[in-house]
mmCIF file of C-alpha atoms and ligand atoms in Angstrom:
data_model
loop_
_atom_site.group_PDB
_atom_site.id
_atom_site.type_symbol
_atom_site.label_atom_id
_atom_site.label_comp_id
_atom_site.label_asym_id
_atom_site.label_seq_id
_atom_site.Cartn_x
_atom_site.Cartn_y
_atom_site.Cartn_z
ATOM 1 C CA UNK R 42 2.246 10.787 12.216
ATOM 2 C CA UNK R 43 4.256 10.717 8.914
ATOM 3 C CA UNK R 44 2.998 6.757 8.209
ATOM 4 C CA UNK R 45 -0.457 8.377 7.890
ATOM 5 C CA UNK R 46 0.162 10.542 4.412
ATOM 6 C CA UNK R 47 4.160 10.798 3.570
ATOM 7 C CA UNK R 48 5.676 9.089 0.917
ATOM 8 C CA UNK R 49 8.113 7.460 3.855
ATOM 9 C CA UNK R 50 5.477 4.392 3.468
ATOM 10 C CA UNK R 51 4.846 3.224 0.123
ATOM 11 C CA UNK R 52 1.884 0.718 -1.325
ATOM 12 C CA UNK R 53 4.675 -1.968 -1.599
ATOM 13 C CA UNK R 54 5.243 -1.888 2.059
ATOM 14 C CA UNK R 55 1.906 -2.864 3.068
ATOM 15 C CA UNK R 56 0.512 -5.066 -0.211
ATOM 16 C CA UNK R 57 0.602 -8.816 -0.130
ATOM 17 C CA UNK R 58 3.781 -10.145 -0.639
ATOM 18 C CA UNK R 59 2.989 -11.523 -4.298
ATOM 19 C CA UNK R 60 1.524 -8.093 -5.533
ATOM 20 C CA UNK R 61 4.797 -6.727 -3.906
ATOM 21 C CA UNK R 62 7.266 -8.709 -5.874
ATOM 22 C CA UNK R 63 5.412 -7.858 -9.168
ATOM 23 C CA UNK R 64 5.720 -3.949 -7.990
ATOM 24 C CA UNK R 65 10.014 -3.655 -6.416
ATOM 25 C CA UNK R 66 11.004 -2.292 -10.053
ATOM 26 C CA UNK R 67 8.183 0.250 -9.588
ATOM 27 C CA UNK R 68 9.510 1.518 -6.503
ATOM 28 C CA UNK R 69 13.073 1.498 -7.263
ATOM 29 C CA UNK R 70 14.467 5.057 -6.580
ATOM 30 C CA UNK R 71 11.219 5.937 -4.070
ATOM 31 C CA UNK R 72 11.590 5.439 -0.099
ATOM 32 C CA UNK R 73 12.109 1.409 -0.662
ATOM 33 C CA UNK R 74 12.121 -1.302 2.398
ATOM 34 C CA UNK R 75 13.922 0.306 5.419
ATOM 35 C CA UNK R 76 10.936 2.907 5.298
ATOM 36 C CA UNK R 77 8.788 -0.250 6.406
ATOM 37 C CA UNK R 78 10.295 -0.477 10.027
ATOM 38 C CA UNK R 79 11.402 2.903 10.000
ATOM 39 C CA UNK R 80 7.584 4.058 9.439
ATOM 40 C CA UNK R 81 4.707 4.014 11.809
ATOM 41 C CA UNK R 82 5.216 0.734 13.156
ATOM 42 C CA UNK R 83 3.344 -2.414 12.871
ATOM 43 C CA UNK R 84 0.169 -1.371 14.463
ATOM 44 C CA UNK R 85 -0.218 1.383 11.850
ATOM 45 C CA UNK R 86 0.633 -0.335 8.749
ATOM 46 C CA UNK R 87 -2.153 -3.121 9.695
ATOM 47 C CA UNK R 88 -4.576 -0.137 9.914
ATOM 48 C CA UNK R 89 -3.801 1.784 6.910
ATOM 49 C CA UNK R 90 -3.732 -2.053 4.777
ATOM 50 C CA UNK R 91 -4.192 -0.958 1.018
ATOM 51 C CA UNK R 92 -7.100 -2.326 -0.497
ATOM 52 C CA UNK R 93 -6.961 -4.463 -3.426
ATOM 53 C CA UNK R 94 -6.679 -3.160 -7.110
ATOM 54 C CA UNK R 95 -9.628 -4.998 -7.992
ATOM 55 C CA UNK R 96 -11.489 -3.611 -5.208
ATOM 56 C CA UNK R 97 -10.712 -0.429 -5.806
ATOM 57 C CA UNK R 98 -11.383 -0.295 -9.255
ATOM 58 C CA UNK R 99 -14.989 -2.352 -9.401
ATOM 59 C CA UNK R 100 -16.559 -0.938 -6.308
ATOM 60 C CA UNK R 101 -16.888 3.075 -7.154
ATOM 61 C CA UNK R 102 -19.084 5.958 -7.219
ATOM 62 C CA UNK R 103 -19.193 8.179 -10.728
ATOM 63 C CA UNK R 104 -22.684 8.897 -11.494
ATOM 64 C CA UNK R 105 -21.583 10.184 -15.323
ATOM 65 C CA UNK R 106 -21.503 6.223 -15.898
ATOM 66 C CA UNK R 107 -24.480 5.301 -13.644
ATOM 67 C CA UNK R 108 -25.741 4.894 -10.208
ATOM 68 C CA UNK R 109 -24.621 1.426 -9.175
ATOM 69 C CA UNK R 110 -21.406 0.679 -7.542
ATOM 70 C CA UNK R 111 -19.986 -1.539 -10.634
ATOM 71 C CA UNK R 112 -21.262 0.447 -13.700
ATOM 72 C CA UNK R 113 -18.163 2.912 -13.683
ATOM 73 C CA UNK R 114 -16.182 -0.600 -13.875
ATOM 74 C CA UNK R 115 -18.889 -1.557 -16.586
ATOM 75 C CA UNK R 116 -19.089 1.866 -18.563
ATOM 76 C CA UNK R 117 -15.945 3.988 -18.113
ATOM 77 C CA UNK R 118 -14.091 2.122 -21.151
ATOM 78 C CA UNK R 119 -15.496 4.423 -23.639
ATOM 79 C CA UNK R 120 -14.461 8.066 -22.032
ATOM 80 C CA UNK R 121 -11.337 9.734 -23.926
ATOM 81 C CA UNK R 122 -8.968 11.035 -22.079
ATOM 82 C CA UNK R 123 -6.377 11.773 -24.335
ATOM 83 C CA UNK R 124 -5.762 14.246 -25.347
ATOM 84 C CA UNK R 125 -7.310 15.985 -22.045
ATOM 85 C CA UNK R 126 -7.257 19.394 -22.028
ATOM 86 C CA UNK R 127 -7.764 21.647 -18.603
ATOM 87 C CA UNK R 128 -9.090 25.071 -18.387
ATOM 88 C CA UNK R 129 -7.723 26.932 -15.436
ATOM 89 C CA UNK R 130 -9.452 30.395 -15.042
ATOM 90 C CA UNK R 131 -10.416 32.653 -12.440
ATOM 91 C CA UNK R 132 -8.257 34.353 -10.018
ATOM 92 C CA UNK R 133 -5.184 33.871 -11.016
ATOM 93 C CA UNK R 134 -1.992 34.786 -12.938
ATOM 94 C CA UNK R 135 -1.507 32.266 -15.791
ATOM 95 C CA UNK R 136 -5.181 31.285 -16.956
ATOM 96 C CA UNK R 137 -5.651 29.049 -20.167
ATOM 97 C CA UNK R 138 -6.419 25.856 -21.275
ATOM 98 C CA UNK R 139 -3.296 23.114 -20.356
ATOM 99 C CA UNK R 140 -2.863 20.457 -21.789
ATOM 100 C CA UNK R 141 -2.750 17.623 -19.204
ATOM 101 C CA UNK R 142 0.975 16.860 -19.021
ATOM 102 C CA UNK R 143 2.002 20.767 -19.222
ATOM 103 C CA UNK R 144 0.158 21.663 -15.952
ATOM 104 C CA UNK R 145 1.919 18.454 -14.653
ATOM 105 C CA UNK R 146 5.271 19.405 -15.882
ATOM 106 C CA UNK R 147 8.367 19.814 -13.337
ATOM 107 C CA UNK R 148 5.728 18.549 -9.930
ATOM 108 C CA UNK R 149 6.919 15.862 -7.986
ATOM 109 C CA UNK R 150 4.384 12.646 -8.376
ATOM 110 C CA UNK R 151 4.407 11.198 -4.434
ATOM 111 C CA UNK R 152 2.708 8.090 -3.200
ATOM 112 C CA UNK R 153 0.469 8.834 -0.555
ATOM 113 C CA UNK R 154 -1.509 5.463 1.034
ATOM 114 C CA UNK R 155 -4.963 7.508 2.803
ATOM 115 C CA UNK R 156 -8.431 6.422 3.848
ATOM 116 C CA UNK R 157 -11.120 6.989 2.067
ATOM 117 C CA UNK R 158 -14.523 7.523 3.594
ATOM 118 C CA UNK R 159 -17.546 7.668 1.415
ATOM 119 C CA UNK R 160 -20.619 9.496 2.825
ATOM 120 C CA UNK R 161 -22.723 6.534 2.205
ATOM 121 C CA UNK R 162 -20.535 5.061 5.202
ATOM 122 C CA UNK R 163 -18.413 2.866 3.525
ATOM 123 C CA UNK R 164 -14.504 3.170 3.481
ATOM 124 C CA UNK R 165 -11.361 1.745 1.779
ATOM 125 C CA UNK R 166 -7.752 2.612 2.261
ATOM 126 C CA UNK R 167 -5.957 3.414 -1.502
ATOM 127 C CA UNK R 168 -2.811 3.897 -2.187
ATOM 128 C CA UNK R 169 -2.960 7.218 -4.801
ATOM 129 C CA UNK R 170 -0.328 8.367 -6.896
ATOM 130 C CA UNK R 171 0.193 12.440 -8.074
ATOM 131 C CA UNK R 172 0.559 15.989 -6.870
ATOM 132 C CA UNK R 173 -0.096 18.604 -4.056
ATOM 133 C CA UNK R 174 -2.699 20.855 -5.357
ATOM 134 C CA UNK R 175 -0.707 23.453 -3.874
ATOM 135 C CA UNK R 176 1.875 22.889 -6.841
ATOM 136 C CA UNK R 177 -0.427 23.045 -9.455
ATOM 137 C CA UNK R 178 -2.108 26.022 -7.808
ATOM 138 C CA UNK R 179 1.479 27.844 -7.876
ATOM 139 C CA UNK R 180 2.063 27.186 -10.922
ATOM 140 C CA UNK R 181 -0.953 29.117 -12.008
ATOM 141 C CA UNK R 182 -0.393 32.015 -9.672
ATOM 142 C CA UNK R 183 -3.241 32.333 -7.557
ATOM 143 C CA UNK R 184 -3.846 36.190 -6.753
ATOM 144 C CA UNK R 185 -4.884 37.353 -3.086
ATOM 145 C CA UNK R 186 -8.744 38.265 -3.823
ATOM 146 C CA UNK R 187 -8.906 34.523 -4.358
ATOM 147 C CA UNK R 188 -10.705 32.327 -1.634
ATOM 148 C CA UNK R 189 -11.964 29.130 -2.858
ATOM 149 C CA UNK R 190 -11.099 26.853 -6.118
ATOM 150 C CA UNK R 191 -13.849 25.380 -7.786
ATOM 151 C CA UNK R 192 -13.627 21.772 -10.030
ATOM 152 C CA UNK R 193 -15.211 20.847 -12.452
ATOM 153 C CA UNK R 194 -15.741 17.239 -14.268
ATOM 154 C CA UNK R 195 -15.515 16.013 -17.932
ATOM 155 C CA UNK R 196 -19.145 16.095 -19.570
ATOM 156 C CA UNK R 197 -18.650 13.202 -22.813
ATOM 157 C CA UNK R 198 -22.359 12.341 -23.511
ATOM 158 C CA UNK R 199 -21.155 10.073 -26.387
ATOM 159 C CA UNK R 200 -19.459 8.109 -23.309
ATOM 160 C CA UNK R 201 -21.256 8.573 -20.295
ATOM 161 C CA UNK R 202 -24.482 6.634 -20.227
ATOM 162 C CA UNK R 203 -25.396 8.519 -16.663
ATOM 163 C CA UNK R 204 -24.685 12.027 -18.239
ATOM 164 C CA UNK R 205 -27.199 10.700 -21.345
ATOM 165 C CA UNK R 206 -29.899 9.188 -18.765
ATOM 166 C CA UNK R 207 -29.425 12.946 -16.746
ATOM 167 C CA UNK R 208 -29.307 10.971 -13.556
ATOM 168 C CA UNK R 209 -28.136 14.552 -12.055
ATOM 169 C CA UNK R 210 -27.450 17.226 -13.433
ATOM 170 C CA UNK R 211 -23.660 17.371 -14.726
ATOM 171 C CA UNK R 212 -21.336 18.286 -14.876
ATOM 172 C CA UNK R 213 -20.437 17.596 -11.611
ATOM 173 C CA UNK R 214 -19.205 20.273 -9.491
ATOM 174 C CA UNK R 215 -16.915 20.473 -6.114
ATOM 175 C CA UNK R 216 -14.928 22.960 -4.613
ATOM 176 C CA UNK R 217 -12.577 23.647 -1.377
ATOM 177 C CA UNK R 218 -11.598 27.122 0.978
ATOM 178 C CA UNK R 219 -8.026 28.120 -0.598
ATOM 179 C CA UNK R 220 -6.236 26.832 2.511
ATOM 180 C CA UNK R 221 -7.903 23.420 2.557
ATOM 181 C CA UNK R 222 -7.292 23.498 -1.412
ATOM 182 C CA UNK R 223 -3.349 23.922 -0.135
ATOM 183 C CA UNK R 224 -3.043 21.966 2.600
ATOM 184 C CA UNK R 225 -0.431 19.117 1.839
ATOM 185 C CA UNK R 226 -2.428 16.543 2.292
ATOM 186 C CA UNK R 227 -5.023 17.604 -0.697
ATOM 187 C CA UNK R 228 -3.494 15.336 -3.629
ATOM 188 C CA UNK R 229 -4.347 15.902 -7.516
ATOM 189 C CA UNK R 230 -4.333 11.904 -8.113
ATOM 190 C CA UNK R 231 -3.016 10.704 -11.652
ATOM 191 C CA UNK R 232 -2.802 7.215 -10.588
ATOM 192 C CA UNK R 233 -3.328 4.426 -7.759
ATOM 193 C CA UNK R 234 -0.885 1.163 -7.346
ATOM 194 C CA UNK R 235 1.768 2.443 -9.612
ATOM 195 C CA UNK R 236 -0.421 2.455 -12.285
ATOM 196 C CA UNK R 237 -1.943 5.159 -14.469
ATOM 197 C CA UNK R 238 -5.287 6.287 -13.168
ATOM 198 C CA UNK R 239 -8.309 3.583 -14.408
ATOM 199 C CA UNK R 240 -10.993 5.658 -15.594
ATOM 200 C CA UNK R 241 -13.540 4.467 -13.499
ATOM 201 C CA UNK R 242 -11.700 5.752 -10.448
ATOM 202 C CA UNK R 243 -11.438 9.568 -12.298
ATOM 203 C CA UNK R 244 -9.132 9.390 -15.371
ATOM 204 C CA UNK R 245 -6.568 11.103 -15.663
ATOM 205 C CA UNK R 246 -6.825 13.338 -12.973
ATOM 206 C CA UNK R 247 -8.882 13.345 -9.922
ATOM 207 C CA UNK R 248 -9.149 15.326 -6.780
ATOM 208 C CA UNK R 249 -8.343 13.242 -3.219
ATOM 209 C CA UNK R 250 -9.285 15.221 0.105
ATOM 210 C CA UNK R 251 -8.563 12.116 2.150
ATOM 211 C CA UNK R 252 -10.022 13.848 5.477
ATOM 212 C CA UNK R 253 -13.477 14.788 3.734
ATOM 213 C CA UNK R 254 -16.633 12.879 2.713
ATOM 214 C CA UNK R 255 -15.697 10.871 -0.827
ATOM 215 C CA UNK R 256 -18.064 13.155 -2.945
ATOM 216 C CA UNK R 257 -15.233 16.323 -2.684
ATOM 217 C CA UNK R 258 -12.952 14.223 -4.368
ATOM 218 C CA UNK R 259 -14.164 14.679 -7.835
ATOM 219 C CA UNK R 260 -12.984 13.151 -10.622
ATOM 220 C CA UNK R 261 -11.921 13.500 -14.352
ATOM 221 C CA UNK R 262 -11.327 17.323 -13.726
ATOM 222 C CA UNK R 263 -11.354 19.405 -16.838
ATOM 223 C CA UNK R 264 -11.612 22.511 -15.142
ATOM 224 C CA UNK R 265 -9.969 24.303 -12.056
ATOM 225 C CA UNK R 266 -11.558 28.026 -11.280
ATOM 226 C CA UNK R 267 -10.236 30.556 -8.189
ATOM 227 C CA UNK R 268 -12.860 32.208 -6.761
ATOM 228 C CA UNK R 269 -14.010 34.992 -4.326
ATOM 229 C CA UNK R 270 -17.296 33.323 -3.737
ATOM 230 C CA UNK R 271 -17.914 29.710 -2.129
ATOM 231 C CA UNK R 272 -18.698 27.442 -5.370
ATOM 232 C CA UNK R 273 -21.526 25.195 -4.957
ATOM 233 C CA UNK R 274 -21.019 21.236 -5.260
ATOM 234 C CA UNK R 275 -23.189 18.943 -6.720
ATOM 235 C CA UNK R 276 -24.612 17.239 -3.648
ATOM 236 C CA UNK R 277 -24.950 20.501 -2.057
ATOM 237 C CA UNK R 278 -27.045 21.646 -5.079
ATOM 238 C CA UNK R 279 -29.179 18.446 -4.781
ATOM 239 C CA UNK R 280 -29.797 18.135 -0.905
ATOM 240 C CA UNK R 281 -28.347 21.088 0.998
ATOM 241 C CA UNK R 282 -29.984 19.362 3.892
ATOM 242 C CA UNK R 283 -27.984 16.751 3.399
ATOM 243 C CA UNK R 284 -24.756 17.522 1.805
ATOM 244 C CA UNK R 285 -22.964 20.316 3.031
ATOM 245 C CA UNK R 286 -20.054 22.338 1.489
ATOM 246 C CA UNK R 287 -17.375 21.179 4.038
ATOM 247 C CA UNK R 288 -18.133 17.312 3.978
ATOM 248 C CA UNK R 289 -15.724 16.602 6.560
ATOM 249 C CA UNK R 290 -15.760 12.926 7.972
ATOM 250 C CA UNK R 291 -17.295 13.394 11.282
ATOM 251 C CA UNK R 292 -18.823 10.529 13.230
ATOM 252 C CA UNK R 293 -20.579 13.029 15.725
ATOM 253 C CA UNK R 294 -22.324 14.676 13.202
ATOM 254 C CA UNK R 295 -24.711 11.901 11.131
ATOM 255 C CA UNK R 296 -26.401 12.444 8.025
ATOM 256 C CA UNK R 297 -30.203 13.244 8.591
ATOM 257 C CA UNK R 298 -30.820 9.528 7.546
ATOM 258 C CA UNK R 299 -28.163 7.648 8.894
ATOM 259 C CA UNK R 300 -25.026 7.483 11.418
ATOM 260 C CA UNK R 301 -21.623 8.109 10.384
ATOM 261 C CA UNK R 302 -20.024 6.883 13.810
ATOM 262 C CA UNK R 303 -19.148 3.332 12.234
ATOM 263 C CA UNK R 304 -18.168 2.663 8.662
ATOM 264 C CA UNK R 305 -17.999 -0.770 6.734
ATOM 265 C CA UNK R 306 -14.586 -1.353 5.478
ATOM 266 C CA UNK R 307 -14.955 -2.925 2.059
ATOM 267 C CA UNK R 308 -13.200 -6.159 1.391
ATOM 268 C CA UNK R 309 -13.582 -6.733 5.519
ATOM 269 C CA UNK R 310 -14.810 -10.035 4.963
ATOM 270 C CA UNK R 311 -18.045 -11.639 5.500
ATOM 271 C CA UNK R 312 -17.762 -11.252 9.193
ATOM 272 C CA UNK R 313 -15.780 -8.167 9.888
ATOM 273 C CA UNK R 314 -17.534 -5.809 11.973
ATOM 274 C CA UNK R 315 -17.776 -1.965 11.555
ATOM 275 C CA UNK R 316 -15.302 0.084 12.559
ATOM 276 C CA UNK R 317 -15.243 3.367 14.264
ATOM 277 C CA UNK R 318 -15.216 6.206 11.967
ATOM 278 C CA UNK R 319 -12.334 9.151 13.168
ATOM 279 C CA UNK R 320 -12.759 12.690 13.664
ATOM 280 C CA UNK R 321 -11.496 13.702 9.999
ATOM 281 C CA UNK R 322 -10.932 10.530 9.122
ATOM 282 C CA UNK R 323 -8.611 9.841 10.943
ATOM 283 C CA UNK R 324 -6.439 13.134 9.702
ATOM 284 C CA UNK R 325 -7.342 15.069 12.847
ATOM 285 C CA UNK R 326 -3.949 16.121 13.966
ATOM 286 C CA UNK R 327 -3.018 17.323 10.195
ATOM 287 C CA UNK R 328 -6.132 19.428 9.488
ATOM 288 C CA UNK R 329 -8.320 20.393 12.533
ATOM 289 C CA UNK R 330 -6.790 23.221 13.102
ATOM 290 C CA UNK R 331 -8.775 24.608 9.808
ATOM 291 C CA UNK R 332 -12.004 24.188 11.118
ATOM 292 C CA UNK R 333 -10.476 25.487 14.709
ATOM 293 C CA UNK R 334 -13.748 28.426 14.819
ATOM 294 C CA UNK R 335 -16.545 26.151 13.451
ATOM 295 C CA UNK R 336 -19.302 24.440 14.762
ATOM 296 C CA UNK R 337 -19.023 21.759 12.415
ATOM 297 C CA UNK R 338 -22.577 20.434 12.819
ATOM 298 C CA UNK R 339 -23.824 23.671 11.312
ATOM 299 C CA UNK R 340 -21.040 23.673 8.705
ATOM 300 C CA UNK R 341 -20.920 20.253 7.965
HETATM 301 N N1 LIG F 161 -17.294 13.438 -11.402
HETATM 302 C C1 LIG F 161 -17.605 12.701 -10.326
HETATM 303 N N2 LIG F 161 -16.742 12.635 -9.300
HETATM 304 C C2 LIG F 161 -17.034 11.893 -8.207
HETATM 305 C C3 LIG F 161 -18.280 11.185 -8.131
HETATM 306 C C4 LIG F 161 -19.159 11.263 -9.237
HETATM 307 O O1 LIG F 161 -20.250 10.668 -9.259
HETATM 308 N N3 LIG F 161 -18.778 12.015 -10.322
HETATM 309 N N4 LIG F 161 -18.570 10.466 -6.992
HETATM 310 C C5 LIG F 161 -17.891 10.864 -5.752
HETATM 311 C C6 LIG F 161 -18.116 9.930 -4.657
HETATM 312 S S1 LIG F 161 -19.647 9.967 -3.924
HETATM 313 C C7 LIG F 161 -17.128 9.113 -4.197
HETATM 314 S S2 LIG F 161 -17.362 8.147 -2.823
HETATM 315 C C8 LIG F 161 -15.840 9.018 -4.894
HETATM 316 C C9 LIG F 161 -15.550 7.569 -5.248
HETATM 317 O O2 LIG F 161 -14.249 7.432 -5.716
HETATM 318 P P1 LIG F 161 -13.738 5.988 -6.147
HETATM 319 O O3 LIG F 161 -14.765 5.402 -7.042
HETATM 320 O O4 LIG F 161 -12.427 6.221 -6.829
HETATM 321 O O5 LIG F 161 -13.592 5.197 -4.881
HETATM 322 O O6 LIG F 161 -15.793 9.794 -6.082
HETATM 323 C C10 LIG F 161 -16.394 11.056 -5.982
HETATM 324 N N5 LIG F 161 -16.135 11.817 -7.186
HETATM 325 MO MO1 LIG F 162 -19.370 8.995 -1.884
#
């Protein structure tokens, strides 16, 4: 299980051998070669094969800079994000507004190498650099009335041209149940490959919830709120029919206007076929046990 999400596998393990070279210094100190063979196996690291930075980086969703898949590559230049500033309020001990590298202080960045399932049925595998919510959240002392965190995103009409068109309304909101919000697997991503996170993939900061629909990961968060009540997202607000809260990858539950048993791995090749989508995403054995009293095609 631990190839799937530990740090014993890193990016360099599983990136073509040039890209690997360019990247040893970068992993110098982290869990270095003998994790290769002592990890997963080969079966496993052929699965969970990174894609590539440029494919990861010109092929997103992030409506603030438009609706098509290469206008955050196109339009994400202009957003500031430094300083970045983020308000943490709510439920809990230590509310204010943080700078960026103050709530980051003293947490342990990990690589974590996860698949990432969009709900438009399209999936990549990415290898993201950052934190466990969970340290961030105990940092800010989250008091017991608490039940759900809420996110929200950077609004910079100046530099979004899909926050000036309105193409929904923003900003964009997501949110998770407290112990999803703390399981170990939920990452606060700073960066992907090593490198410092590219703003069209959710500079500086961004949300990954590798076993849930793409749309809970939300980026650029300038805001993190505890709550008593169950916040609702974005998509939920625009299609409750079709979007739920819980968004978790399930290919026996399909979206009212398509199927989410298969998925199309981007950068397949011209004649790779679908592939099964997994219960979770794949993270079944890690997080089922949360959903353990749900019908998840009611809660979906
Ligand atoms: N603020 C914000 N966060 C967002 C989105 C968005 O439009 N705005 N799109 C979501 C969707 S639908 C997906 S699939 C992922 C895409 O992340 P990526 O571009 O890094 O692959 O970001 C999610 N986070
Ligand atoms: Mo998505």
């Amino acid at each position: 299980m631990a190839y799937r999400w530990t740090n014993d596998l890193t990016a360099a393990d599983v990136t073509p051998k040039s890209a690997f070279l360019n990247r040893r210094q970068l992993i110098a100190g982290t869990a270095g070669l003998g994790a290769l063979f002592a990890a997963g196996g080969a079966s496993a690291q052929e699965e969970l094969e990174p894609n590539s930075f440029e494919e990861i980086t010109t092929y997103n969703n992030f409506y603030e800079f438009g609706t098509g898949k290469t206008d955050p590559a196109d339009n994400a230049g202009e957003m500031v994000i430094d300083p970045w500033t983020v308000t943490v309020d709510g439920l809990v001990d230590n509310p204010g507004d943080y700078a960026l590298a103050d709530l980051l202080d003293g947490l342990t960045t990990e690589e974590r190498i996860y698949r990432f399932r969009c709900v438009e049925a399209w999936s990549m595998v990415i290898p993201w650099n950052g934190v466990e919510l969970a340290d961030i959240l105990d940092k800010v002392g989250v008091q017991d009335t608490a039940r759900f965190v809420r996110f929200e995103t950077a609004v910079q009409p100046e530099n979004m041209p899909g926050v000036r068109r309105g193409v929904i309304d923003f900003p964009y909101v997501e949110g998770l149940r407290l112990d999803e919000a703390r399981h170990p697997l939920t990452l606060m991503a700073t960066g992907l490959y090593g490198e410092p996170m590219p703003k069209q993939n959710g500079a500086p900061m961004r949300l990954v919830v590798p076993w849930k629909y793409g749309f809970k990961s939300i980026k650029s968060i300038v805001r993190i709120t505890l709550t008593e009540e169950q916040p609702v997202n974005t998509w939920q607000e625009i299609n409750a029919r079709e979007y739920g809260f819980y968004a978790n990858v399930n290919p026996n539950v399909d979206h009212p206007r398509w199927s989410q048993s298969t998925e199309r791995r981007i950068g397949g090749g011209l004649f790779s076929s679908r592939q099964d989508t997994l219960l979770f995403n794949g993270y079944e054995e890690e997080v089922g046990e949360l959903y353990a009293d749900m019908d998840l095609s009611v809660e979906y």
